[in-house]
Amino acid sequence: MSIKKMVILLGILSLVYCILCLIFKKDGVSHEVDYIIKKENISLNVKEKLTYHEAGERDHYSFEITVDNDSFFFRLFDSNHKKSYIIQDIDYYKGDEYACIFPHFKTKEVYQPVLCMKDGIMYPYHTIKSKSEEVDTFVKKQAYDDTPYIEDKSDTLKKGTLTIYRKNLISNHYVAVENYKGISLVNQKDIYKDVPLFKKDIYMKDMAIFEDNFYLVADYNQKYTFNELFKIDITSGKKETFISNTALNLDGYFMGKVEDNVYFFDKSRKEQYTISLKNEQIRKNGNQDTGIQIYEDNIWKDVNSYAAYKTKLTFYEEKMSEDKYTEFERVDKVGSQKSGSYYFYKKVGNVYHVYQAPILEDTKYTYLFDTTNIDQIVYQDDFIYYLYDKEIRYYSPLTGVKTVLSNTEFTYNKSLKFGVFIS
């Protein structure tokens, strides 16, 4: 090829590259745009931001809609073809108690429920339905279907102490509940399966943990020490046995899971042990002379084993303790910096009001649901599974609150645990 032809070819390739860059700059990368939607005598200011293909982040839009003195904030976890100016219209209501918006997108799909605000807190409509006649009237005028948020408990199955609500089960969700002789498995395919593990009733099991798709528990058929750990796949009920060459004490507790290893602390020995889920080995990796390790902020930290003996040390969701969060009983940080969330648990009477806010907008509170127990919260994908009295419920932005099952034993034994896995 001659030099002249090579120059021409390079010129053409450069032009194509520039055109592609312009296309992707317009429609294909993260962006921020501001625009105004006018409604009669009011203007709604929209700040739209797309986070797209950023390392460690989920693709999503975030929107801040400001009107009068109200500022609504919500996110849409959909790349929506990476377009800009995707809100076409917004229905707006302002009353004495609530202000509400209902955004309409150019794709004609309903991505966001009617969102209302009162005293600086945002409420999806299904959480305040029937609490304000004026808001109900506003919603009835919209092309808005709240059917997905209506709970149906009509189809039940009773198994022992459990009442299972079959219409609220989701196809790829697997729920497991401890009972006194093993665990009960609940899912849409099998509905119910019992996995027996112990010969007699065991009421307290500190050496038990739900992680991912398995339940790991010490052999409580023994009285004070154990040499075997049972691992049960909660999607199938399959059971495996891990064997320890050392007799370990049943007064210990599980600390958590990191990658393919589970860690527990033997209080009597003041020793830390690692369980390898790959090769099914149990090994000691710390004692009161060498110290032990805990996993915080994605790094391992050395601590004295007496700290784990005196206070139960675990490494799960990051719990926040800054002074600005002191009004809450618990604050969890879940997910990455731009697409993750804080979950705030505020005690009011006998329940905890649960709010969500983006990590980067931690004062933009949205009310989600109430719970009666902040010690058992399971975050899985866009779902939160939790307890309300004797019921296991879940919440998601697209379903609202639904009840999976009721267990009468939750009323009498607060130590009974449950786990969830979404395949």
CSV table of C-alpha atoms in Angstrom, one decimal:
chain,number,residue,atom,x,y,z
A,1,MET,CA,0.0,0.0,0.0
A,2,SER,CA,1.3,3.4,-1.0
A,3,ILE,CA,2.0,6.2,1.6
A,4,LYS,CA,-0.8,8.3,0.0
A,5,LYS,CA,-3.4,5.5,0.4
A,6,MET,CA,-2.2,4.9,4.0
A,7,VAL,CA,-2.7,8.6,4.8
A,8,ILE,CA,-6.2,8.5,3.3
A,9,LEU,CA,-7.1,5.3,5.2
A,10,LEU,CA,-5.8,6.8,8.5
A,11,GLY,CA,-7.9,9.9,7.8
A,12,ILE,CA,-11.0,7.9,7.2
A,13,LEU,CA,-10.4,5.9,10.4
A,14,SER,CA,-9.8,9.0,12.4
A,15,LEU,CA,-13.1,10.5,11.1
A,16,VAL,CA,-15.0,7.4,12.0
A,17,TYR,CA,-13.5,7.4,15.4
A,18,CYS,CA,-14.4,11.1,16.0
A,19,ILE,CA,-18.0,10.4,14.8
A,20,LEU,CA,-18.3,7.4,17.2
A,21,CYS,CA,-16.9,9.6,20.1
A,22,LEU,CA,-19.6,12.2,19.4
A,23,ILE,CA,-22.3,9.6,19.3
A,24,PHE,CA,-21.2,8.0,22.6
A,25,LYS,CA,-20.7,11.4,24.1
A,26,LYS,CA,-24.3,12.2,23.3
A,27,ASP,CA,-26.0,8.9,24.2
A,28,GLY,CA,-23.6,6.4,25.6
A,29,VAL,CA,-21.7,7.6,28.7
A,30,SER,CA,-22.4,9.1,32.1
A,31,HIS,CA,-23.9,12.5,31.9
A,32,GLU,CA,-25.6,15.2,34.0
A,33,VAL,CA,-28.3,17.5,32.5
A,34,ASP,CA,-30.7,20.0,34.0
A,35,TYR,CA,-34.1,20.9,32.5
A,36,ILE,CA,-37.4,22.4,33.4
A,37,ILE,CA,-40.9,20.9,33.0
A,38,LYS,CA,-43.6,23.6,33.1
A,39,LYS,CA,-47.1,22.8,34.5
A,40,GLU,CA,-49.6,25.6,34.2
A,41,ASN,CA,-48.3,28.2,36.7
A,42,ILE,CA,-45.4,26.2,38.2
A,43,SER,CA,-42.0,25.0,37.0
A,44,LEU,CA,-40.5,21.7,38.1
A,45,ASN,CA,-36.7,21.7,37.9
A,46,VAL,CA,-35.1,18.3,37.0
A,47,LYS,CA,-31.5,17.4,37.6
A,48,GLU,CA,-30.8,14.1,35.8
A,49,LYS,CA,-27.6,12.2,36.2
A,50,LEU,CA,-26.7,8.9,34.5
A,51,THR,CA,-24.0,6.7,36.0
A,52,TYR,CA,-23.0,4.2,33.2
A,53,HIS,CA,-20.3,1.6,33.0
A,54,GLU,CA,-18.3,3.0,35.9
A,55,ALA,CA,-16.1,0.6,37.8
A,56,GLY,CA,-17.8,-1.1,40.7
A,57,GLU,CA,-21.1,0.7,40.1
A,58,ARG,CA,-24.5,-0.3,38.9
A,59,ASP,CA,-25.9,1.6,35.9
A,60,HIS,CA,-28.5,4.0,37.1
A,61,TYR,CA,-30.1,7.3,36.8
A,62,SER,CA,-30.6,9.7,39.7
A,63,PHE,CA,-33.2,12.4,39.7
A,64,GLU,CA,-33.7,15.5,41.9
A,65,ILE,CA,-36.9,17.3,41.1
A,66,THR,CA,-37.4,20.6,42.8
A,67,VAL,CA,-40.6,22.5,43.0
A,68,ASP,CA,-41.6,25.3,45.4
A,69,ASN,CA,-39.7,24.4,48.6
A,70,ASP,CA,-39.8,20.6,48.0
A,71,SER,CA,-37.0,18.5,46.6
A,72,PHE,CA,-37.8,15.0,45.6
A,73,PHE,CA,-35.0,12.5,45.0
A,74,PHE,CA,-35.1,9.0,43.4
A,75,ARG,CA,-33.0,6.6,41.4
A,76,LEU,CA,-33.8,4.4,38.4
A,77,PHE,CA,-31.7,1.3,38.1
A,78,ASP,CA,-32.1,1.0,34.3
A,79,SER,CA,-29.8,2.5,31.7
A,80,ASN,CA,-32.8,3.4,29.6
A,81,HIS,CA,-30.8,3.2,26.3
A,82,LYS,CA,-28.4,5.8,27.9
A,83,LYS,CA,-30.6,8.7,26.7
A,84,SER,CA,-30.8,12.2,28.2
A,85,TYR,CA,-33.9,14.2,29.2
A,86,ILE,CA,-35.8,11.0,29.7
A,87,ILE,CA,-38.6,12.5,31.9
A,88,GLN,CA,-41.3,13.8,29.5
A,89,ASP,CA,-43.9,15.1,32.0
A,90,ILE,CA,-44.6,15.3,35.7
A,91,ASP,CA,-48.0,15.3,37.4
A,92,TYR,CA,-47.8,17.4,40.6
A,93,TYR,CA,-50.0,17.8,43.6
A,94,LYS,CA,-49.6,20.2,46.6
A,95,GLY,CA,-51.8,20.0,49.7
A,96,ASP,CA,-51.7,21.0,53.3
A,97,GLU,CA,-50.0,17.7,54.4
A,98,TYR,CA,-48.4,16.2,51.3
A,99,ALA,CA,-46.8,17.2,48.1
A,100,CYS,CA,-46.7,14.5,45.4
A,101,ILE,CA,-45.1,13.9,42.0
A,102,PHE,CA,-45.7,11.3,39.3
A,103,PRO,CA,-43.0,11.3,36.6
A,104,HIS,CA,-43.8,10.2,33.1
A,105,PHE,CA,-40.9,8.9,31.0
A,106,LYS,CA,-40.5,9.1,27.2
A,107,THR,CA,-40.5,5.3,27.0
A,108,LYS,CA,-44.1,5.3,28.4
A,109,GLU,CA,-43.1,2.7,31.0
A,110,VAL,CA,-43.8,3.3,34.7
A,111,TYR,CA,-40.5,3.2,36.4
A,112,GLN,CA,-41.3,5.2,39.5
A,113,PRO,CA,-44.5,5.1,41.7
A,114,VAL,CA,-46.2,8.2,42.8
A,115,LEU,CA,-43.8,9.8,45.3
A,116,CYS,CA,-45.1,12.0,48.1
A,117,MET,CA,-43.4,14.2,50.7
A,118,LYS,CA,-44.3,15.2,54.2
A,119,ASP,CA,-42.0,17.0,56.7
A,120,GLY,CA,-38.9,16.4,54.4
A,121,ILE,CA,-39.5,12.6,54.2
A,122,MET,CA,-40.5,10.9,50.9
A,123,TYR,CA,-43.2,8.2,50.9
A,124,PRO,CA,-44.0,6.0,47.9
A,125,TYR,CA,-47.8,6.2,47.5
A,126,HIS,CA,-48.4,2.6,48.6
A,127,THR,CA,-47.0,3.4,52.1
A,128,ILE,CA,-49.5,6.2,52.7
A,129,LYS,CA,-52.5,4.9,50.7
A,130,SER,CA,-55.8,5.8,52.4
A,131,LYS,CA,-54.1,8.2,54.9
A,132,SER,CA,-55.0,11.3,52.9
A,133,GLU,CA,-58.2,11.6,50.9
A,134,GLU,CA,-56.8,14.4,48.8
A,135,VAL,CA,-53.7,12.3,47.8
A,136,ASP,CA,-55.9,9.3,47.0
A,137,THR,CA,-58.0,11.6,44.7
A,138,PHE,CA,-54.9,12.9,43.0
A,139,VAL,CA,-53.6,9.3,42.4
A,140,LYS,CA,-57.0,8.1,41.0
A,141,LYS,CA,-56.7,10.8,38.3
A,142,GLN,CA,-53.4,9.4,37.1
A,143,ALA,CA,-52.8,6.5,34.8
A,144,TYR,CA,-51.2,4.7,37.7
A,145,ASP,CA,-51.7,1.1,38.6
A,146,ASP,CA,-50.8,0.2,42.2
A,147,THR,CA,-51.8,-3.5,41.8
A,148,PRO,CA,-48.1,-4.7,42.1
A,149,TYR,CA,-48.1,-3.3,45.7
A,150,ILE,CA,-51.2,-5.1,46.8
A,151,GLU,CA,-50.6,-8.1,49.0
A,152,ASP,CA,-52.5,-11.4,48.5
A,153,LYS,CA,-52.6,-13.8,51.4
A,154,SER,CA,-55.4,-15.9,50.1
A,155,ASP,CA,-53.4,-19.0,49.2
A,156,THR,CA,-51.8,-20.6,52.3
A,157,LEU,CA,-50.1,-23.8,53.2
A,158,LYS,CA,-49.7,-24.8,56.9
A,159,LYS,CA,-46.7,-26.9,57.9
A,160,GLY,CA,-46.1,-27.3,61.6
A,161,THR,CA,-45.6,-23.8,63.1
A,162,LEU,CA,-45.4,-22.2,59.6
A,163,THR,CA,-48.1,-20.6,57.5
A,164,ILE,CA,-46.7,-20.1,54.0
A,165,TYR,CA,-48.3,-17.5,51.6
A,166,ARG,CA,-47.7,-19.1,48.3
A,167,LYS,CA,-48.7,-16.1,46.1
A,168,ASN,CA,-46.0,-14.0,47.6
A,169,LEU,CA,-43.2,-16.5,46.9
A,170,ILE,CA,-40.8,-15.5,44.1
A,171,SER,CA,-39.4,-18.1,41.7
A,172,ASN,CA,-35.7,-17.6,42.3
A,173,HIS,CA,-35.9,-16.7,46.0
A,174,TYR,CA,-35.0,-19.4,48.6
A,175,VAL,CA,-36.0,-18.9,52.3
A,176,ALA,CA,-34.7,-21.0,55.2
A,177,VAL,CA,-35.9,-20.9,58.8
A,178,GLU,CA,-34.4,-22.6,61.8
A,179,ASN,CA,-36.6,-25.0,63.7
A,180,TYR,CA,-35.6,-26.9,66.9
A,181,LYS,CA,-34.5,-30.0,65.1
A,182,GLY,CA,-33.1,-28.5,61.8
A,183,ILE,CA,-34.3,-26.1,59.2
A,184,SER,CA,-37.4,-25.6,57.1
A,185,LEU,CA,-36.9,-24.6,53.4
A,186,VAL,CA,-39.5,-22.5,51.6
A,187,ASN,CA,-39.5,-21.6,47.9
A,188,GLN,CA,-41.8,-21.4,45.0
A,189,LYS,CA,-40.8,-24.7,43.4
A,190,ASP,CA,-40.9,-27.1,46.4
A,191,ILE,CA,-43.0,-24.8,48.7
A,192,TYR,CA,-41.8,-26.6,51.8
A,193,LYS,CA,-39.1,-29.0,52.7
A,194,ASP,CA,-37.9,-30.1,56.2
A,195,VAL,CA,-34.2,-30.9,56.8
A,196,PRO,CA,-33.7,-32.7,60.1
A,197,LEU,CA,-30.3,-32.3,61.7
A,198,PHE,CA,-30.7,-33.0,65.5
A,199,LYS,CA,-32.2,-35.8,67.5
A,200,LYS,CA,-33.6,-33.6,70.1
A,201,ASP,CA,-34.9,-30.0,70.3
A,202,ILE,CA,-32.2,-27.3,70.3
A,203,TYR,CA,-33.5,-23.9,71.4
A,204,MET,CA,-30.4,-21.8,71.2
A,205,LYS,CA,-27.8,-22.2,68.4
A,206,ASP,CA,-25.0,-19.5,68.4
A,207,MET,CA,-22.8,-21.8,66.3
A,208,ALA,CA,-25.1,-21.4,63.3
A,209,ILE,CA,-25.0,-19.0,60.3
A,210,PHE,CA,-26.7,-18.3,57.0
A,211,GLU,CA,-24.4,-17.2,54.2
A,212,ASP,CA,-25.2,-17.1,50.5
A,213,ASN,CA,-27.0,-20.3,49.6
A,214,PHE,CA,-26.0,-22.4,52.6
A,215,TYR,CA,-26.7,-22.9,56.3
A,216,LEU,CA,-23.7,-23.9,58.4
A,217,VAL,CA,-24.3,-25.2,61.9
A,218,ALA,CA,-22.3,-27.2,64.6
A,219,ASP,CA,-23.3,-30.7,65.5
A,220,TYR,CA,-25.6,-29.9,68.4
A,221,ASN,CA,-26.2,-33.6,68.9
A,222,GLN,CA,-23.1,-33.3,71.1
A,223,LYS,CA,-23.4,-31.7,74.5
A,224,TYR,CA,-20.4,-29.3,75.1
A,225,THR,CA,-18.0,-29.8,72.2
A,226,PHE,CA,-18.3,-30.9,68.5
A,227,ASN,CA,-16.1,-32.3,65.8
A,228,GLU,CA,-18.5,-32.0,62.9
A,229,LEU,CA,-20.2,-29.1,61.1
A,230,PHE,CA,-23.2,-29.5,58.9
A,231,LYS,CA,-23.5,-27.5,55.7
A,232,ILE,CA,-26.9,-27.4,54.0
A,233,ASP,CA,-27.6,-26.0,50.6
A,234,ILE,CA,-30.9,-24.0,51.1
A,235,THR,CA,-31.8,-24.3,47.4
A,236,SER,CA,-31.8,-28.1,47.4
A,237,GLY,CA,-31.6,-29.3,51.0
A,238,LYS,CA,-28.3,-31.2,50.2
A,239,LYS,CA,-26.2,-31.8,53.3
A,240,GLU,CA,-22.5,-32.0,53.7
A,241,THR,CA,-20.4,-32.7,56.8
A,242,PHE,CA,-17.1,-31.0,57.7
A,243,ILE,CA,-14.9,-32.8,60.2
A,244,SER,CA,-12.5,-31.1,62.7
A,245,ASN,CA,-9.5,-33.0,64.2
A,246,THR,CA,-9.9,-30.8,67.3
A,247,ALA,CA,-12.9,-30.9,69.6
A,248,LEU,CA,-14.3,-27.4,69.5
A,249,ASN,CA,-16.6,-25.7,72.0
A,250,LEU,CA,-20.3,-25.1,71.4
A,251,ASP,CA,-20.1,-21.7,73.3
A,252,GLY,CA,-18.5,-20.1,70.2
A,253,TYR,CA,-20.1,-18.0,67.5
A,254,PHE,CA,-19.6,-17.3,63.8
A,255,MET,CA,-17.9,-14.0,62.8
A,256,GLY,CA,-18.7,-13.9,59.1
A,257,LYS,CA,-17.7,-14.9,55.6
A,258,VAL,CA,-15.0,-13.5,53.4
A,259,GLU,CA,-14.6,-14.9,49.9
A,260,ASP,CA,-14.8,-18.8,50.3
A,261,ASN,CA,-13.9,-18.9,54.0
A,262,VAL,CA,-16.2,-18.7,57.0
A,263,TYR,CA,-14.7,-17.6,60.4
A,264,PHE,CA,-15.8,-18.5,63.9
A,265,PHE,CA,-14.5,-17.8,67.4
A,266,ASP,CA,-14.2,-20.5,70.1
A,267,LYS,CA,-14.8,-18.6,73.4
A,268,SER,CA,-13.5,-21.3,75.7
A,269,ARG,CA,-10.3,-21.5,73.9
A,270,LYS,CA,-10.2,-17.8,72.8
A,271,GLU,CA,-9.2,-19.1,69.4
A,272,GLN,CA,-10.3,-18.1,65.9
A,273,TYR,CA,-10.9,-20.8,63.2
A,274,THR,CA,-11.3,-20.7,59.4
A,275,ILE,CA,-13.6,-23.0,57.5
A,276,SER,CA,-12.7,-23.4,53.9
A,277,LEU,CA,-15.8,-24.0,51.9
A,278,LYS,CA,-13.8,-25.2,48.9
A,279,ASN,CA,-11.7,-28.0,50.5
A,280,GLU,CA,-14.0,-28.5,53.6
A,281,GLN,CA,-11.0,-28.0,56.0
A,282,ILE,CA,-11.1,-26.4,59.4
A,283,ARG,CA,-7.9,-24.7,60.6
A,284,LYS,CA,-6.9,-22.5,63.5
A,285,ASN,CA,-5.6,-19.1,62.5
A,286,GLY,CA,-5.4,-17.1,65.8
A,287,ASN,CA,-5.4,-17.4,69.6
A,288,GLN,CA,-4.8,-15.3,72.7
A,289,ASP,CA,-1.1,-15.2,72.2
A,290,THR,CA,-1.0,-14.4,68.5
A,291,GLY,CA,-4.2,-12.4,68.4
A,292,ILE,CA,-7.0,-12.8,65.8
A,293,GLN,CA,-8.3,-10.8,62.8
A,294,ILE,CA,-11.5,-9.1,61.9
A,295,TYR,CA,-12.5,-7.9,58.4
A,296,GLU,CA,-13.5,-4.2,58.3
A,297,ASP,CA,-13.7,-1.7,55.4
A,298,ASN,CA,-12.4,-4.4,53.0
A,299,ILE,CA,-9.2,-5.0,55.0
A,300,TRP,CA,-8.0,-7.4,57.7
A,301,LYS,CA,-7.3,-5.8,61.1
A,302,ASP,CA,-5.5,-7.4,64.0
A,303,VAL,CA,-7.3,-7.5,67.4
A,304,ASN,CA,-6.7,-9.1,70.7
A,305,SER,CA,-8.7,-12.3,71.1
A,306,TYR,CA,-10.1,-11.1,74.4
A,307,ALA,CA,-12.1,-8.4,72.5
A,308,ALA,CA,-13.9,-11.2,70.7
A,309,TYR,CA,-14.4,-13.1,74.0
A,310,LYS,CA,-15.9,-10.0,75.7
A,311,THR,CA,-17.9,-8.6,72.8
A,312,LYS,CA,-19.3,-10.5,69.8
A,313,LEU,CA,-17.2,-9.3,66.9
A,314,THR,CA,-18.7,-9.9,63.4
A,315,PHE,CA,-18.0,-8.6,59.9
A,316,TYR,CA,-21.2,-8.1,57.9
A,317,GLU,CA,-22.8,-5.0,56.4
A,318,GLU,CA,-20.9,-1.9,57.4
A,319,LYS,CA,-22.7,-0.2,60.4
A,320,MET,CA,-22.3,3.5,60.7
A,321,SER,CA,-21.8,5.3,64.0
A,322,GLU,CA,-21.1,8.9,63.1
A,323,ASP,CA,-22.5,11.6,65.4
A,324,LYS,CA,-25.0,12.8,62.8
A,325,TYR,CA,-26.7,9.4,62.8
A,326,THR,CA,-27.3,9.2,66.6
A,327,GLU,CA,-31.1,9.5,66.3
A,328,PHE,CA,-31.2,6.0,64.7
A,329,GLU,CA,-30.8,2.7,66.4
A,330,ARG,CA,-29.0,1.2,63.4
A,331,VAL,CA,-27.6,2.5,60.2
A,332,ASP,CA,-26.3,0.1,57.5
A,333,LYS,CA,-24.2,0.9,54.5
A,334,VAL,CA,-24.9,-1.4,51.6
A,335,GLY,CA,-23.4,-1.3,48.1
A,336,SER,CA,-20.9,1.0,46.4
A,337,GLN,CA,-20.4,4.7,46.7
A,338,LYS,CA,-22.5,6.0,43.9
A,339,SER,CA,-25.2,3.2,43.5
A,340,GLY,CA,-25.3,2.0,47.2
A,341,SER,CA,-27.6,3.1,50.0
A,342,TYR,CA,-27.8,3.8,53.7
A,343,TYR,CA,-30.6,2.1,55.6
A,344,PHE,CA,-31.7,3.9,58.7
A,345,TYR,CA,-33.7,2.2,61.6
A,346,LYS,CA,-35.5,4.6,63.9
A,347,LYS,CA,-37.4,3.3,66.9
A,348,VAL,CA,-40.9,4.7,67.4
A,349,GLY,CA,-42.8,2.9,70.1
A,350,ASN,CA,-42.6,-0.8,69.6
A,351,VAL,CA,-41.5,-0.7,66.0
A,352,TYR,CA,-38.6,0.6,63.9
A,353,HIS,CA,-39.3,2.9,60.9
A,354,VAL,CA,-37.0,2.0,58.1
A,355,TYR,CA,-35.7,4.7,55.7
A,356,GLN,CA,-33.4,4.5,52.7
A,357,ALA,CA,-31.1,7.2,51.3
A,358,PRO,CA,-28.4,7.1,48.6
A,359,ILE,CA,-24.8,7.2,50.1
A,360,LEU,CA,-24.1,10.4,48.3
A,361,GLU,CA,-27.4,12.0,49.4
A,362,ASP,CA,-27.7,10.7,52.9
A,363,THR,CA,-30.3,13.3,54.0
A,364,LYS,CA,-32.7,12.3,51.2
A,365,TYR,CA,-34.8,9.9,53.3
A,366,THR,CA,-37.4,7.6,51.7
A,367,TYR,CA,-39.7,5.7,54.1
A,368,LEU,CA,-39.8,1.9,53.2
A,369,PHE,CA,-41.5,-0.2,56.0
A,370,ASP,CA,-41.6,-1.0,59.7
A,371,THR,CA,-39.9,-3.9,61.4
A,372,THR,CA,-40.0,-5.2,65.0
A,373,ASN,CA,-36.5,-6.7,64.9
A,374,ILE,CA,-33.3,-5.0,63.8
A,375,ASP,CA,-31.1,-8.0,64.5
A,376,GLN,CA,-32.3,-10.0,61.6
A,377,ILE,CA,-32.1,-8.0,58.3
A,378,VAL,CA,-31.1,-9.7,55.0
A,379,TYR,CA,-30.1,-7.5,52.0
A,380,GLN,CA,-30.3,-9.5,48.7
A,381,ASP,CA,-30.1,-7.6,45.4
A,382,ASP,CA,-33.0,-5.1,45.5
A,383,PHE,CA,-34.8,-6.9,48.2
A,384,ILE,CA,-34.8,-6.6,52.0
A,385,TYR,CA,-36.1,-9.5,54.0
A,386,TYR,CA,-37.0,-8.8,57.6
A,387,LEU,CA,-39.2,-9.7,60.6
A,388,TYR,CA,-42.4,-8.1,61.7
A,389,ASP,CA,-43.6,-9.9,64.9
A,390,LYS,CA,-44.0,-13.5,63.8
A,391,GLU,CA,-43.8,-12.9,60.0
A,392,ILE,CA,-41.0,-12.9,57.5
A,393,ARG,CA,-41.6,-10.2,55.0
A,394,TYR,CA,-39.7,-8.7,52.1
A,395,TYR,CA,-39.6,-5.2,50.6
A,396,SER,CA,-38.5,-4.1,47.1
A,397,PRO,CA,-39.2,-0.9,45.2
A,398,LEU,CA,-41.2,-2.8,42.6
A,399,THR,CA,-43.4,-4.9,45.0
A,400,GLY,CA,-43.6,-2.9,48.2
A,401,VAL,CA,-44.1,-5.1,51.3
A,402,LYS,CA,-45.1,-8.8,50.9
A,403,THR,CA,-45.3,-11.6,53.5
A,404,VAL,CA,-43.6,-14.9,52.8
A,405,LEU,CA,-44.6,-16.8,55.9
A,406,SER,CA,-45.7,-16.6,59.5
A,407,ASN,CA,-44.0,-18.7,62.2
A,408,THR,CA,-45.7,-18.9,65.6
A,409,GLU,CA,-42.4,-19.8,67.3
A,410,PHE,CA,-41.0,-16.4,66.5
A,411,THR,CA,-43.3,-15.1,69.2
A,412,TYR,CA,-41.6,-17.2,71.9
A,413,ASN,CA,-38.0,-17.6,70.7
A,414,LYS,CA,-36.3,-14.5,69.4
A,415,SER,CA,-33.1,-16.4,68.7
A,416,LEU,CA,-34.5,-18.4,65.8
A,417,LYS,CA,-32.8,-17.2,62.6
A,418,PHE,CA,-33.7,-17.2,58.9
A,419,GLY,CA,-31.7,-16.9,55.7
A,420,VAL,CA,-32.4,-15.9,52.1
A,421,PHE,CA,-30.7,-16.6,48.8
A,422,ILE,CA,-31.6,-15.2,45.4
A,423,SER,CA,-30.3,-17.2,42.5
